[in-house]
C-alpha positions as a Markdown table, in Angstrom:
| # | Residue | x | y | z |
|---|---|---|---|---|
| 1 | Met | -24.1 | -10.4 | -14.9 |
| 2 | Arg | -20.4 | -9.6 | -15.3 |
| 3 | Lys | -19.4 | -11.9 | -12.5 |
| 4 | Ile | -21.4 | -14.7 | -14.1 |
| 5 | Leu | -19.7 | -14.2 | -17.4 |
| 6 | Ile | -16.2 | -14.2 | -15.8 |
| 7 | Phe | -17.0 | -17.4 | -13.9 |
| 8 | Val | -18.2 | -19.1 | -17.1 |
| 9 | Ala | -15.1 | -18.0 | -19.0 |
| 10 | Val | -12.8 | -19.3 | -16.2 |
| 11 | Ala | -14.7 | -22.5 | -15.9 |
| 12 | Leu | -14.5 | -23.0 | -19.7 |
| 13 | Gly | -10.8 | -22.3 | -19.6 |
| 14 | Ile | -10.2 | -24.9 | -16.9 |
| 15 | Phe | -12.4 | -27.4 | -18.7 |
| 16 | Leu | -10.4 | -27.0 | -21.9 |
| 17 | Val | -7.0 | -27.3 | -20.1 |
| 18 | Val | -8.2 | -30.5 | -18.4 |
| 19 | Thr | -9.8 | -32.1 | -21.4 |
| 20 | Ala | -7.5 | -31.0 | -24.2 |
| 21 | Pro | -4.2 | -29.6 | -22.8 |
| 22 | Gln | -2.4 | -29.6 | -26.2 |
| 23 | Ala | -5.2 | -27.7 | -27.9 |
| 24 | Ala | -5.3 | -25.2 | -25.0 |
| 25 | Ala | -1.5 | -24.7 | -25.2 |
| 26 | Asn | -1.7 | -24.2 | -29.0 |
| 27 | Ser | -4.4 | -21.5 | -28.4 |
| 28 | Val | -2.3 | -19.7 | -25.9 |
| 29 | Thr | 0.7 | -19.8 | -28.3 |
| 30 | Asn | -1.4 | -18.5 | -31.1 |
| 31 | Val | -2.7 | -15.6 | -29.0 |
| 32 | Gly | 0.9 | -14.8 | -27.9 |
| 33 | Asn | 2.0 | -14.8 | -31.6 |
| 34 | Val | -0.9 | -12.4 | -32.5 |
| 35 | Leu | 0.0 | -10.0 | -29.7 |
| 36 | Tyr | 3.7 | -10.2 | -30.6 |
| 37 | Asp | 3.0 | -9.4 | -34.3 |
| 38 | Ala | 0.7 | -6.5 | -33.3 |
| 39 | Ala | 3.4 | -5.1 | -31.0 |
| 40 | Gln | 6.0 | -5.5 | -33.7 |
| 41 | Ser | 3.8 | -3.7 | -36.2 |
| 42 | Val | 3.2 | -0.8 | -33.8 |
| 43 | Ser | 6.9 | -0.6 | -33.2 |
| 44 | Thr | 7.7 | -0.5 | -36.9 |
| 45 | Phe | 5.0 | 2.2 | -37.4 |
| 46 | Val | 6.4 | 4.4 | -34.6 |
| 47 | Thr | 10.0 | 3.9 | -35.8 |
| 48 | Ser | 9.0 | 5.0 | -39.3 |
| 49 | Leu | 7.6 | 8.2 | -37.9 |
| 50 | Ile | 10.8 | 9.2 | -36.3 |
């Protein structure tokens, strides 16, 4: 079941990149920004503890 879900996720990702590359790029950028903000928040928290 896990392999099927991974295959479906990869196929969906490829489909989105082929059919709507700009939207896919924006999605990746948004995910990157969320991860950056989360890392920055954790860093600020740890710094305030020291």
